[in-house]
PDB file of C-alpha atoms in Angstrom:
ATOM      1  CA  UNK A   1       8.923 -96.593 420.160  1.00  0.00           C
ATOM      2  CA  UNK A   2       9.719 -92.908 420.377  1.00  0.00           C
ATOM      3  CA  UNK A   3       7.735 -89.718 419.819  1.00  0.00           C
ATOM      4  CA  UNK A   4       8.654 -87.195 417.120  1.00  0.00           C
ATOM      5  CA  UNK A   5       7.433 -83.596 417.178  1.00  0.00           C
ATOM      6  CA  UNK A   6       6.062 -82.308 413.868  1.00  0.00           C
ATOM      7  CA  UNK A   7       5.488 -78.959 412.250  1.00  0.00           C
ATOM      8  CA  UNK A   8       1.729 -78.602 412.665  1.00  0.00           C
ATOM      9  CA  UNK A   9      -1.062 -77.247 410.473  1.00  0.00           C
ATOM     10  CA  UNK A  10      -3.452 -74.623 411.791  1.00  0.00           C
ATOM     11  CA  UNK A  11      -6.901 -75.805 412.857  1.00  0.00           C
ATOM     12  CA  UNK A  12      -8.385 -74.265 409.720  1.00  0.00           C
ATOM     13  CA  UNK A  13      -5.766 -76.005 407.625  1.00  0.00           C
ATOM     14  CA  UNK A  14      -6.612 -79.344 409.241  1.00  0.00           C
ATOM     15  CA  UNK A  15     -10.291 -78.973 408.406  1.00  0.00           C
ATOM     16  CA  UNK A  16      -9.480 -78.009 404.813  1.00  0.00           C
ATOM     17  CA  UNK A  17      -7.114 -80.978 404.537  1.00  0.00           C
ATOM     18  CA  UNK A  18      -9.803 -83.418 405.717  1.00  0.00           C
ATOM     19  CA  UNK A  19     -12.332 -82.045 403.244  1.00  0.00           C
ATOM     20  CA  UNK A  20      -9.826 -82.383 400.411  1.00  0.00           C
ATOM     21  CA  UNK A  21      -8.936 -85.949 401.417  1.00  0.00           C
ATOM     22  CA  UNK A  22     -12.632 -86.828 401.619  1.00  0.00           C
ATOM     23  CA  UNK A  23     -13.106 -85.555 398.070  1.00  0.00           C
ATOM     24  CA  UNK A  24     -10.086 -87.492 396.794  1.00  0.00           C
ATOM     25  CA  UNK A  25     -11.344 -90.683 398.428  1.00  0.00           C
ATOM     26  CA  UNK A  26     -14.819 -90.241 396.968  1.00  0.00           C
ATOM     27  CA  UNK A  27     -13.378 -89.583 393.510  1.00  0.00           C
ATOM     28  CA  UNK A  28     -11.065 -92.601 393.471  1.00  0.00           C
ATOM     29  CA  UNK A  29     -12.088 -95.494 395.731  1.00  0.00           C
ATOM     30  CA  UNK A  30     -15.047 -96.831 393.770  1.00  0.00           C
ATOM     31  CA  UNK A  31     -13.176 -96.803 390.465  1.00  0.00           C
ATOM     32  CA  UNK A  32     -10.030 -98.262 392.041  1.00  0.00           C
ATOM     33  CA  UNK A  33     -11.998-101.150 393.563  1.00  0.00           C
ATOM     34  CA  UNK A  34     -13.687-101.825 390.262  1.00  0.00           C
ATOM     35  CA  UNK A  35     -10.550-101.710 388.139  1.00  0.00           C
ATOM     36  CA  UNK A  36      -8.436-103.879 390.452  1.00  0.00           C
ATOM     37  CA  UNK A  37     -11.039-106.384 391.675  1.00  0.00           C
ATOM     38  CA  UNK A  38     -14.469-106.306 390.107  1.00  0.00           C
ATOM     39  CA  UNK A  39     -14.006-105.666 386.400  1.00  0.00           C
ATOM     40  CA  UNK A  40     -13.130-109.345 385.794  1.00  0.00           C
ATOM     41  CA  UNK A  41     -16.376-110.618 387.345  1.00  0.00           C
ATOM     42  CA  UNK A  42     -19.335-111.861 385.340  1.00  0.00           C
ATOM     43  CA  UNK A  43     -22.235-109.422 385.238  1.00  0.00           C
ATOM     44  CA  UNK A  44     -24.493-111.529 387.478  1.00  0.00           C
ATOM     45  CA  UNK A  45     -21.781-111.762 390.140  1.00  0.00           C
ATOM     46  CA  UNK A  46     -21.234-107.988 390.147  1.00  0.00           C
ATOM     47  CA  UNK A  47     -24.908-107.625 391.118  1.00  0.00           C
ATOM     48  CA  UNK A  48     -24.911-110.356 393.787  1.00  0.00           C
ATOM     49  CA  UNK A  49     -24.404-108.872 397.269  1.00  0.00           C
ATOM     50  CA  UNK A  50     -23.834-112.234 398.917  1.00  0.00           C
ATOM     51  CA  UNK A  51     -21.212-113.229 396.369  1.00  0.00           C
ATOM     52  CA  UNK A  52     -19.420-109.871 396.639  1.00  0.00           C
ATOM     53  CA  UNK A  53     -19.417-110.094 400.447  1.00  0.00           C
ATOM     54  CA  UNK A  54     -17.707-113.486 400.253  1.00  0.00           C
ATOM     55  CA  UNK A  55     -15.363-112.530 397.407  1.00  0.00           C
ATOM     56  CA  UNK A  56     -14.155-109.363 399.139  1.00  0.00           C
ATOM     57  CA  UNK A  57     -13.727-111.270 402.401  1.00  0.00           C
ATOM     58  CA  UNK A  58     -11.013-113.415 400.821  1.00  0.00           C
ATOM     59  CA  UNK A  59      -9.379-110.327 399.297  1.00  0.00           C
ATOM     60  CA  UNK A  60      -9.206-108.633 402.694  1.00  0.00           C
ATOM     61  CA  UNK A  61      -7.816-111.741 404.414  1.00  0.00           C
ATOM     62  CA  UNK A  62      -5.017-111.956 401.840  1.00  0.00           C
ATOM     63  CA  UNK A  63      -4.392-108.193 401.596  1.00  0.00           C
ATOM     64  CA  UNK A  64      -2.695-107.699 404.992  1.00  0.00           C
ATOM     65  CA  UNK A  65       1.003-108.501 404.940  1.00  0.00           C
ATOM     66  CA  UNK A  66       1.211-108.758 401.152  1.00  0.00           C
ATOM     67  CA  UNK A  67       1.415-106.390 398.261  1.00  0.00           C
ATOM     68  CA  UNK A  68      -2.151-105.407 397.357  1.00  0.00           C
ATOM     69  CA  UNK A  69      -1.528-106.351 393.745  1.00  0.00           C
ATOM     70  CA  UNK A  70      -0.541-109.937 394.514  1.00  0.00           C
ATOM     71  CA  UNK A  71      -3.428-110.439 396.946  1.00  0.00           C
ATOM     72  CA  UNK A  72      -5.974-109.161 394.465  1.00  0.00           C
ATOM     73  CA  UNK A  73      -4.498-111.097 391.562  1.00  0.00           C
ATOM     74  CA  UNK A  74      -4.666-114.277 393.658  1.00  0.00           C
ATOM     75  CA  UNK A  75      -8.397-113.916 394.273  1.00  0.00           C
ATOM     76  CA  UNK A  76      -9.030-113.068 390.620  1.00  0.00           C
ATOM     77  CA  UNK A  77      -7.079-116.165 389.567  1.00  0.00           C
ATOM     78  CA  UNK A  78      -9.129-118.359 391.931  1.00  0.00           C
ATOM     79  CA  UNK A  79     -12.306-116.871 390.492  1.00  0.00           C
ATOM     80  CA  UNK A  80     -11.153-117.395 386.905  1.00  0.00           C
ATOM     81  CA  UNK A  81     -10.266-121.023 387.652  1.00  0.00           C
ATOM     82  CA  UNK A  82     -13.238-122.047 389.809  1.00  0.00           C
ATOM     83  CA  UNK A  83     -15.825-119.346 389.187  1.00  0.00           C
ATOM     84  CA  UNK A  84     -18.710-118.378 391.436  1.00  0.00           C
ATOM     85  CA  UNK A  85     -18.856-121.866 392.970  1.00  0.00           C
ATOM     86  CA  UNK A  86     -15.667-121.503 395.017  1.00  0.00           C
ATOM     87  CA  UNK A  87     -17.215-118.613 396.947  1.00  0.00           C
ATOM     88  CA  UNK A  88     -20.849-119.747 397.015  1.00  0.00           C
ATOM     89  CA  UNK A  89     -20.201-123.460 397.704  1.00  0.00           C
ATOM     90  CA  UNK A  90     -16.822-123.591 399.466  1.00  0.00           C
ATOM     91  CA  UNK A  91     -17.651-127.000 400.949  1.00  0.00           C
ATOM     92  CA  UNK A  92     -17.195-128.478 397.462  1.00  0.00           C
ATOM     93  CA  UNK A  93     -13.532-127.426 397.481  1.00  0.00           C
ATOM     94  CA  UNK A  94     -12.343-128.682 400.860  1.00  0.00           C
ATOM     95  CA  UNK A  95     -11.241-131.908 399.160  1.00  0.00           C
ATOM     96  CA  UNK A  96      -9.369-129.846 396.545  1.00  0.00           C
ATOM     97  CA  UNK A  97      -7.549-127.595 398.974  1.00  0.00           C
ATOM     98  CA  UNK A  98      -4.068-128.653 397.847  1.00  0.00           C
ATOM     99  CA  UNK A  99      -4.963-127.738 394.264  1.00  0.00           C
ATOM    100  CA  UNK A 100      -6.312-124.343 395.370  1.00  0.00           C
ATOM    101  CA  UNK A 101      -3.226-123.589 397.462  1.00  0.00           C
ATOM    102  CA  UNK A 102      -0.904-124.591 394.641  1.00  0.00           C
ATOM    103  CA  UNK A 103      -2.723-122.190 392.343  1.00  0.00           C
ATOM    104  CA  UNK A 104      -2.473-119.384 394.908  1.00  0.00           C
ATOM    105  CA  UNK A 105       1.237-119.981 395.456  1.00  0.00           C
ATOM    106  CA  UNK A 106       1.949-118.990 391.851  1.00  0.00           C
ATOM    107  CA  UNK A 107       0.693-115.452 392.474  1.00  0.00           C
ATOM    108  CA  UNK A 108       0.526-114.595 396.179  1.00  0.00           C
ATOM    109  CA  UNK A 109       3.522-112.893 397.809  1.00  0.00           C
ATOM    110  CA  UNK A 110       2.987-112.445 401.553  1.00  0.00           C
ATOM    111  CA  UNK A 111       5.639-110.795 403.675  1.00  0.00           C
ATOM    112  CA  UNK A 112       6.581-114.036 405.370  1.00  0.00           C
ATOM    113  CA  UNK A 113       9.527-112.423 407.159  1.00  0.00           C
ATOM    114  CA  UNK A 114       7.034-110.355 409.163  1.00  0.00           C
ATOM    115  CA  UNK A 115       5.025-113.367 410.337  1.00  0.00           C
ATOM    116  CA  UNK A 116       8.033-115.724 410.562  1.00  0.00           C
ATOM    117  CA  UNK A 117       6.302-118.488 408.648  1.00  0.00           C
ATOM    118  CA  UNK A 118       6.976-120.048 405.275  1.00  0.00           C
ATOM    119  CA  UNK A 119       4.948-118.719 402.372  1.00  0.00           C
ATOM    120  CA  UNK A 120       3.112-122.037 402.031  1.00  0.00           C
ATOM    121  CA  UNK A 121       2.070-121.914 405.665  1.00  0.00           C
ATOM    122  CA  UNK A 122       0.659-118.404 405.337  1.00  0.00           C
ATOM    123  CA  UNK A 123      -1.294-119.415 402.231  1.00  0.00           C
ATOM    124  CA  UNK A 124      -2.692-122.459 404.039  1.00  0.00           C
ATOM    125  CA  UNK A 125      -3.611-120.384 407.075  1.00  0.00           C
ATOM    126  CA  UNK A 126      -5.359-117.658 405.110  1.00  0.00           C
ATOM    127  CA  UNK A 127      -7.083-119.484 402.271  1.00  0.00           C
ATOM    128  CA  UNK A 128      -7.749-122.671 404.239  1.00  0.00           C
ATOM    129  CA  UNK A 129      -8.962-120.601 407.173  1.00  0.00           C
ATOM    130  CA  UNK A 130     -11.219-118.619 404.878  1.00  0.00           C
ATOM    131  CA  UNK A 131     -12.788-121.783 403.454  1.00  0.00           C
ATOM    132  CA  UNK A 132     -13.403-123.362 406.857  1.00  0.00           C
ATOM    133  CA  UNK A 133     -14.731-120.131 408.369  1.00  0.00           C
ATOM    134  CA  UNK A 134     -17.073-119.567 405.435  1.00  0.00           C
ATOM    135  CA  UNK A 135     -18.447-123.106 405.549  1.00  0.00           C
ATOM    136  CA  UNK A 136     -19.136-122.844 409.275  1.00  0.00           C
ATOM    137  CA  UNK A 137     -20.637-119.356 409.122  1.00  0.00           C
ATOM    138  CA  UNK A 138     -22.984-120.307 406.288  1.00  0.00           C
ATOM    139  CA  UNK A 139     -24.056-123.500 408.039  1.00  0.00           C
ATOM    140  CA  UNK A 140     -24.906-121.499 411.149  1.00  0.00           C
ATOM    141  CA  UNK A 141     -26.251-118.208 409.741  1.00  0.00           C
ATOM    142  CA  UNK A 142     -27.407-118.931 406.191  1.00  0.00           C
ATOM    143  CA  UNK A 143     -25.804-115.926 404.486  1.00  0.00           C
ATOM    144  CA  UNK A 144     -23.001-113.545 405.355  1.00  0.00           C
ATOM    145  CA  UNK A 145     -25.132-110.545 404.392  1.00  0.00           C
ATOM    146  CA  UNK A 146     -27.902-111.436 406.858  1.00  0.00           C
ATOM    147  CA  UNK A 147     -25.398-112.304 409.579  1.00  0.00           C
ATOM    148  CA  UNK A 148     -23.399-109.089 409.182  1.00  0.00           C
ATOM    149  CA  UNK A 149     -26.526-106.970 408.813  1.00  0.00           C
ATOM    150  CA  UNK A 150     -27.828-108.295 412.156  1.00  0.00           C
ATOM    151  CA  UNK A 151     -25.225-106.204 414.008  1.00  0.00           C
ATOM    152  CA  UNK A 152     -26.985-103.017 412.909  1.00  0.00           C
ATOM    153  CA  UNK A 153     -24.036-100.795 412.030  1.00  0.00           C
ATOM    154  CA  UNK A 154     -20.355-100.976 411.024  1.00  0.00           C
ATOM    155  CA  UNK A 155     -18.990-100.205 414.494  1.00  0.00           C
ATOM    156  CA  UNK A 156     -20.856-103.116 416.090  1.00  0.00           C
ATOM    157  CA  UNK A 157     -19.872-105.360 413.191  1.00  0.00           C
ATOM    158  CA  UNK A 158     -16.189-104.520 413.673  1.00  0.00           C
ATOM    159  CA  UNK A 159     -16.330-105.335 417.380  1.00  0.00           C
ATOM    160  CA  UNK A 160     -18.203-108.578 416.766  1.00  0.00           C
ATOM    161  CA  UNK A 161     -15.892-109.848 414.034  1.00  0.00           C
ATOM    162  CA  UNK A 162     -12.734-108.964 415.960  1.00  0.00           C
ATOM    163  CA  UNK A 163     -14.033-111.229 418.734  1.00  0.00           C
ATOM    164  CA  UNK A 164     -15.316-113.967 416.415  1.00  0.00           C
ATOM    165  CA  UNK A 165     -12.933-116.933 416.590  1.00  0.00           C
ATOM    166  CA  UNK A 166     -13.809-117.958 413.020  1.00  0.00           C
ATOM    167  CA  UNK A 167     -13.012-114.601 411.398  1.00  0.00           C
ATOM    168  CA  UNK A 168     -11.148-112.473 413.930  1.00  0.00           C
ATOM    169  CA  UNK A 169      -8.176-114.828 413.987  1.00  0.00           C
ATOM    170  CA  UNK A 170      -7.674-114.396 410.231  1.00  0.00           C
ATOM    171  CA  UNK A 171      -7.361-110.608 410.372  1.00  0.00           C
ATOM    172  CA  UNK A 172      -5.171-107.805 411.537  1.00  0.00           C
ATOM    173  CA  UNK A 173      -7.556-105.065 412.641  1.00  0.00           C
ATOM    174  CA  UNK A 174      -6.632-102.679 409.817  1.00  0.00           C
ATOM    175  CA  UNK A 175      -7.630-105.262 407.176  1.00  0.00           C
ATOM    176  CA  UNK A 176     -10.934-105.977 408.913  1.00  0.00           C
ATOM    177  CA  UNK A 177     -11.676-102.245 409.033  1.00  0.00           C
ATOM    178  CA  UNK A 178     -10.950-102.054 405.308  1.00  0.00           C
ATOM    179  CA  UNK A 179     -13.303-104.950 404.590  1.00  0.00           C
ATOM    180  CA  UNK A 180     -16.135-103.512 406.663  1.00  0.00           C
ATOM    181  CA  UNK A 181     -15.812-100.212 404.807  1.00  0.00           C
ATOM    182  CA  UNK A 182     -15.901-102.007 401.451  1.00  0.00           C
ATOM    183  CA  UNK A 183     -19.114-103.871 402.226  1.00  0.00           C
ATOM    184  CA  UNK A 184     -20.970-101.228 404.246  1.00  0.00           C
ATOM    185  CA  UNK A 185     -20.306 -97.892 402.530  1.00  0.00           C
ATOM    186  CA  UNK A 186     -23.521 -96.799 400.753  1.00  0.00           C
ATOM    187  CA  UNK A 187     -21.603 -95.463 397.725  1.00  0.00           C
ATOM    188  CA  UNK A 188     -19.730 -98.701 397.047  1.00  0.00           C
ATOM    189  CA  UNK A 189     -20.821-101.993 395.511  1.00  0.00           C
ATOM    190  CA  UNK A 190     -22.256-104.081 398.363  1.00  0.00           C
ATOM    191  CA  UNK A 191     -23.978-101.690 400.806  1.00  0.00           C
ATOM    192  CA  UNK A 192     -25.080-104.455 403.194  1.00  0.00           C
ATOM    193  CA  UNK A 193     -26.966-102.012 405.414  1.00  0.00           C
ATOM    194  CA  UNK A 194     -28.983-100.762 402.411  1.00  0.00           C
ATOM    195  CA  UNK A 195     -27.963 -97.151 402.982  1.00  0.00           C
ATOM    196  CA  UNK A 196     -29.591 -97.068 406.437  1.00  0.00           C
ATOM    197  CA  UNK A 197     -26.400 -96.030 408.227  1.00  0.00           C
ATOM    198  CA  UNK A 198     -24.539 -92.730 408.446  1.00  0.00           C
ATOM    199  CA  UNK A 199     -21.139 -92.740 406.756  1.00  0.00           C
ATOM    200  CA  UNK A 200     -19.567 -91.359 409.933  1.00  0.00           C
ATOM    201  CA  UNK A 201     -20.190 -94.736 411.600  1.00  0.00           C
ATOM    202  CA  UNK A 202     -17.780 -96.512 409.228  1.00  0.00           C
ATOM    203  CA  UNK A 203     -14.356 -96.865 410.886  1.00  0.00           C
ATOM    204  CA  UNK A 204     -11.142 -95.596 409.342  1.00  0.00           C
ATOM    205  CA  UNK A 205      -8.435 -98.089 408.379  1.00  0.00           C
ATOM    206  CA  UNK A 206      -5.301 -96.027 409.185  1.00  0.00           C
ATOM    207  CA  UNK A 207      -2.489 -98.092 407.732  1.00  0.00           C
ATOM    208  CA  UNK A 208       1.112 -96.915 407.510  1.00  0.00           C
ATOM    209  CA  UNK A 209       0.534 -94.753 404.433  1.00  0.00           C
ATOM    210  CA  UNK A 210      -2.424 -92.961 406.007  1.00  0.00           C
ATOM    211  CA  UNK A 211      -0.515 -92.369 409.228  1.00  0.00           C
ATOM    212  CA  UNK A 212       2.475 -91.110 407.223  1.00  0.00           C
ATOM    213  CA  UNK A 213       0.329 -88.594 405.318  1.00  0.00           C
ATOM    214  CA  UNK A 214      -1.313 -87.357 408.507  1.00  0.00           C
ATOM    215  CA  UNK A 215       2.128 -86.861 410.035  1.00  0.00           C
ATOM    216  CA  UNK A 216       3.832 -85.319 407.010  1.00  0.00           C
ATOM    217  CA  UNK A 217       1.039 -82.821 406.418  1.00  0.00           C
ATOM    218  CA  UNK A 218       1.107 -81.698 410.043  1.00  0.00           C
ATOM    219  CA  UNK A 219      -2.410 -82.875 410.817  1.00  0.00           C
ATOM    220  CA  UNK A 220      -0.679 -84.507 413.792  1.00  0.00           C
ATOM    221  CA  UNK A 221       1.450 -82.463 416.180  1.00  0.00           C
ATOM    222  CA  UNK A 222       3.573 -85.522 416.951  1.00  0.00           C
ATOM    223  CA  UNK A 223       3.755 -89.154 415.904  1.00  0.00           C
ATOM    224  CA  UNK A 224       5.072 -92.384 417.402  1.00  0.00           C
ATOM    225  CA  UNK A 225       7.789 -94.033 415.349  1.00  0.00           C
ATOM    226  CA  UNK A 226       9.892 -97.158 415.567  1.00  0.00           C
ATOM    227  CA  UNK A 227      12.921 -97.083 417.802  1.00  0.00           C
ATOM    228  CA  UNK A 228      15.873 -95.484 415.998  1.00  0.00           C
ATOM    229  CA  UNK A 229      13.877 -95.087 412.743  1.00  0.00           C
ATOM    230  CA  UNK A 230      11.334 -92.428 411.663  1.00  0.00           C
ATOM    231  CA  UNK A 231       8.866 -95.130 410.560  1.00  0.00           C
ATOM    232  CA  UNK A 232       5.357 -94.457 411.816  1.00  0.00           C
ATOM    233  CA  UNK A 233       3.646 -97.041 414.035  1.00  0.00           C
ATOM    234  CA  UNK A 234       0.172 -96.828 412.567  1.00  0.00           C
ATOM    235  CA  UNK A 235      -1.398 -99.351 414.913  1.00  0.00           C
ATOM    236  CA  UNK A 236      -0.483 -97.286 417.979  1.00  0.00           C
ATOM    237  CA  UNK A 237      -1.691 -94.064 416.322  1.00  0.00           C
ATOM    238  CA  UNK A 238      -4.920 -95.371 414.751  1.00  0.00           C
ATOM    239  CA  UNK A 239      -7.336 -94.426 417.512  1.00  0.00           C
ATOM    240  CA  UNK A 240      -5.722 -91.011 418.038  1.00  0.00           C
ATOM    241  CA  UNK A 241      -5.978 -90.173 414.333  1.00  0.00           C
ATOM    242  CA  UNK A 242      -9.575 -91.368 414.132  1.00  0.00           C
ATOM    243  CA  UNK A 243     -10.540 -89.312 417.187  1.00  0.00           C
ATOM    244  CA  UNK A 244      -8.818 -86.179 415.851  1.00  0.00           C
ATOM    245  CA  UNK A 245     -10.536 -86.529 412.483  1.00  0.00           C
ATOM    246  CA  UNK A 246     -13.893 -86.748 414.241  1.00  0.00           C
ATOM    247  CA  UNK A 247     -13.019 -83.750 416.407  1.00  0.00           C
ATOM    248  CA  UNK A 248     -12.081 -81.439 413.519  1.00  0.00           C
ATOM    249  CA  UNK A 249     -14.651 -82.707 411.024  1.00  0.00           C
ATOM    250  CA  UNK A 250     -17.823 -83.989 412.766  1.00  0.00           C
ATOM    251  CA  UNK A 251     -20.119 -86.024 410.507  1.00  0.00           C
ATOM    252  CA  UNK A 252     -17.470 -86.466 407.823  1.00  0.00           C
ATOM    253  CA  UNK A 253     -17.086 -89.479 405.557  1.00  0.00           C
ATOM    254  CA  UNK A 254     -14.185 -90.966 407.466  1.00  0.00           C
ATOM    255  CA  UNK A 255     -13.687 -94.036 405.298  1.00  0.00           C
ATOM    256  CA  UNK A 256     -13.298 -91.803 402.244  1.00  0.00           C
ATOM    257  CA  UNK A 257     -10.939 -89.487 404.157  1.00  0.00           C
ATOM    258  CA  UNK A 258      -8.865 -92.538 404.990  1.00  0.00           C
ATOM    259  CA  UNK A 259      -8.766 -93.660 401.370  1.00  0.00           C
ATOM    260  CA  UNK A 260      -7.924 -90.154 400.215  1.00  0.00           C
ATOM    261  CA  UNK A 261      -4.884 -90.178 402.503  1.00  0.00           C
ATOM    262  CA  UNK A 262      -3.951 -93.670 401.304  1.00  0.00           C
ATOM    263  CA  UNK A 263      -4.287 -92.555 397.680  1.00  0.00           C
ATOM    264  CA  UNK A 264      -1.948 -89.634 398.296  1.00  0.00           C
ATOM    265  CA  UNK A 265       0.450 -91.817 400.286  1.00  0.00           C
ATOM    266  CA  UNK A 266       1.043 -94.368 397.549  1.00  0.00           C
ATOM    267  CA  UNK A 267       0.799 -92.117 394.493  1.00  0.00           C
ATOM    268  CA  UNK A 268       2.460 -88.854 395.548  1.00  0.00           C
ATOM    269  CA  UNK A 269       3.862 -88.978 399.080  1.00  0.00           C
ATOM    270  CA  UNK A 270       6.638 -91.455 398.260  1.00  0.00           C
ATOM    271  CA  UNK A 271       9.118 -92.546 400.913  1.00  0.00           C
ATOM    272  CA  UNK A 272      12.302 -91.299 399.235  1.00  0.00           C
ATOM    273  CA  UNK A 273      11.174 -88.912 396.496  1.00  0.00           C
ATOM    274  CA  UNK A 274       7.784 -87.388 397.378  1.00  0.00           C
ATOM    275  CA  UNK A 275       6.144 -85.687 394.394  1.00  0.00           C
ATOM    276  CA  UNK A 276       5.216 -82.578 396.337  1.00  0.00           C
ATOM    277  CA  UNK A 277       4.802 -80.322 393.295  1.00  0.00           C
ATOM    278  CA  UNK A 278       2.196 -82.673 391.806  1.00  0.00           C
ATOM    279  CA  UNK A 279       0.441 -83.591 395.051  1.00  0.00           C
ATOM    280  CA  UNK A 280      -3.275 -82.682 395.258  1.00  0.00           C
ATOM    281  CA  UNK A 281      -2.942 -81.704 398.929  1.00  0.00           C
ATOM    282  CA  UNK A 282       0.325 -79.746 398.605  1.00  0.00           C
ATOM    283  CA  UNK A 283      -1.278 -76.490 399.762  1.00  0.00           C
ATOM    284  CA  UNK A 284      -2.306 -78.105 403.064  1.00  0.00           C
ATOM    285  CA  UNK A 285       1.020 -79.807 403.801  1.00  0.00           C
ATOM    286  CA  UNK A 286       3.788 -78.806 406.232  1.00  0.00           C
ATOM    287  CA  UNK A 287       6.210 -81.267 404.552  1.00  0.00           C
ATOM    288  CA  UNK A 288       7.447 -83.277 407.512  1.00  0.00           C
ATOM    289  CA  UNK A 289       8.922 -85.582 404.877  1.00  0.00           C
ATOM    290  CA  UNK A 290      11.464 -87.308 407.108  1.00  0.00           C
ATOM    291  CA  UNK A 291       8.607 -89.436 408.490  1.00  0.00           C
ATOM    292  CA  UNK A 292       8.103 -92.709 406.599  1.00  0.00           C
ATOM    293  CA  UNK A 293       5.589 -95.555 406.282  1.00  0.00           C
ATOM    294  CA  UNK A 294       8.328 -98.209 405.919  1.00  0.00           C
TER     295      UNK A 294
END
């Protein structure tokens, strides 16, 4: 890795940027989740916290080294084929695992070159691992909602699940952070803590697109990139970005700030042809556009 110096925003500009990203996240995340994942669900399942906690768990496990679209379409296809029962009674499908994996293979497109495993192996690891983990967790704890709620807040839940051999091994940290935000944010669909937490306790995700936006805007004064390429290394910058966000904007809605940056990163801040003139944060950006997410 190497460090690249960036043209930096003023402190006032950084605060204004965070507020704008928070607003963008709040305006878009709930609708985006609904349109891409929840609109296909039956009405009773949309209202069932336990079902949604299990359903979104599989989405997050698949949505790590894959295109989000293929991961989400895979879970929707499993739901359309097997319904609520696959998620609420996974033990009934252990004997049908080959059928489930065959179905998933038609849709799911993991980046197997990254993990150095055949596509079929990744599907087996993730969906089979999900089924086995869910069966064991339910046998031991009764429900995921009660088990997750017992940790008291999102930060403790993140630490616990990262160290849980049943779940932690199925996740890269960024995907687990995304999942915890989905199920714990009081303005989203699950809200496992029943609104009894502060939104500033929900961790940021900070994937490559978020790191790219924070670098390109000049929120960061420098960023670590891959050797010989200006591709940000989000994992190595995650904690620094999260700490800086907290420093400049105490008590902010950090999960929504994160999604606001992600929203900008995929819709406007393109790798090769950024749409700067249309970008909703253009006035807060120093245009360090040589930095990339991939």
